[in-house]
Amino acid sequence: MNFTITPAAQKFMRMMLRVDGGASSGFRLAVSPGGCSGLAADISVRAEPQAGDAVVERDGVKLFLPAESRLLLDGVTIDFADTATQTGLVFHDPKQVSCGHH
């Protein structure tokens, strides 16, 4: 699986895991198509992966990724934004054309 997690996103995931999780908990990233970036994510801290989730460890952060997420995250950079308009994970997908204004 070829995706990148920026240091800011890793820090956010670690913080969530520390607050909500135990030693074996993982960060579940259920990604679906949608939103201007092309991807929308439902994130949660889970004690264990759900059926069909792949467990991927990146720099000590354990991720639980459902099948659809694994497909959609290919080539994507996962970043963390803390701005006036949004706080949370942001997905930079080079395959996705940004929104045009209507």
XYZ file of C-alpha atoms in Angstrom:
102
model
C 0.000 0.000 0.000
C 1.535 3.227 -1.122
C 0.446 6.221 0.919
C 2.217 8.858 2.978
C 1.369 10.188 6.427
C 2.857 13.585 7.228
C 4.456 14.184 10.650
C 1.519 16.447 11.588
C -0.998 13.703 10.772
C 1.056 11.136 12.701
C 1.130 13.424 15.713
C -2.656 13.809 15.533
C -3.176 10.028 15.273
C -0.813 9.359 18.186
C -2.648 11.921 20.300
C -6.037 10.351 19.485
C -4.697 6.894 20.329
C -3.237 8.115 23.615
C -6.498 9.781 24.636
C -8.984 7.155 23.451
C -7.093 3.909 23.078
C -5.146 1.215 24.852
C -1.793 -0.351 24.055
C -3.099 -2.447 21.171
C -5.608 0.067 19.809
C -5.490 1.243 16.238
C -6.648 4.230 14.278
C -9.446 3.124 11.941
C -9.578 5.090 8.738
C -12.709 4.383 6.714
C -12.277 6.426 3.571
C -15.004 7.003 1.007
C -15.207 9.084 -2.173
C -16.606 12.551 -1.550
C -15.744 16.089 -0.636
C -13.645 18.537 -2.621
C -10.426 16.661 -1.993
C -12.095 13.621 -3.502
C -12.023 11.702 -0.233
C -13.958 11.819 3.008
C -12.895 9.851 6.058
C -14.660 8.451 9.050
C -11.983 8.115 11.711
C -12.213 6.278 14.997
C -9.993 4.676 17.597
C -10.740 0.974 17.925
C -9.458 -1.660 20.322
C -9.206 -4.143 17.475
C -9.674 -4.238 13.715
C -13.058 -5.111 12.258
C -13.530 -8.074 9.945
C -11.804 -7.364 6.640
C -9.603 -4.570 7.984
C -5.923 -4.657 7.137
C -3.581 -3.661 9.929
C -0.833 -1.356 8.694
C 1.799 0.021 11.013
C 3.591 3.240 10.090
C 6.214 4.662 12.450
C 4.558 3.119 15.477
C 1.027 4.186 14.535
C -1.264 1.241 13.951
C -3.888 1.805 11.245
C -6.955 -0.341 10.616
C -7.898 0.023 6.956
C -11.061 -1.448 5.407
C -10.826 -2.717 1.818
C -12.264 0.440 0.249
C -9.772 2.596 2.147
C -6.875 0.517 0.891
C -7.951 1.146 -2.698
C -8.684 4.839 -2.254
C -5.522 5.672 -0.307
C -3.166 4.456 -3.011
C -0.733 7.282 -3.764
C -2.436 9.647 -1.313
C -0.733 11.881 1.249
C -2.574 12.086 4.568
C -1.990 15.433 6.247
C -3.423 17.248 9.246
C -4.892 20.728 8.953
C -5.738 23.112 11.747
C -7.257 26.159 10.113
C -10.249 28.437 10.555
C -12.302 26.336 8.153
C -11.284 22.815 9.152
C -9.431 20.826 11.724
C -8.605 17.241 11.018
C -7.117 14.946 8.466
C -6.774 16.157 4.893
C -6.171 13.906 1.912
C -4.011 15.044 -0.972
C -4.796 12.759 -3.875
C -2.776 13.450 -7.027
C -5.377 11.514 -9.047
C -8.122 13.897 -7.991
C -8.877 17.132 -9.806
C -9.783 19.892 -7.370
C -13.286 21.377 -7.222
C -14.306 23.921 -9.776
C -16.521 26.768 -8.567
C -19.984 26.791 -10.069
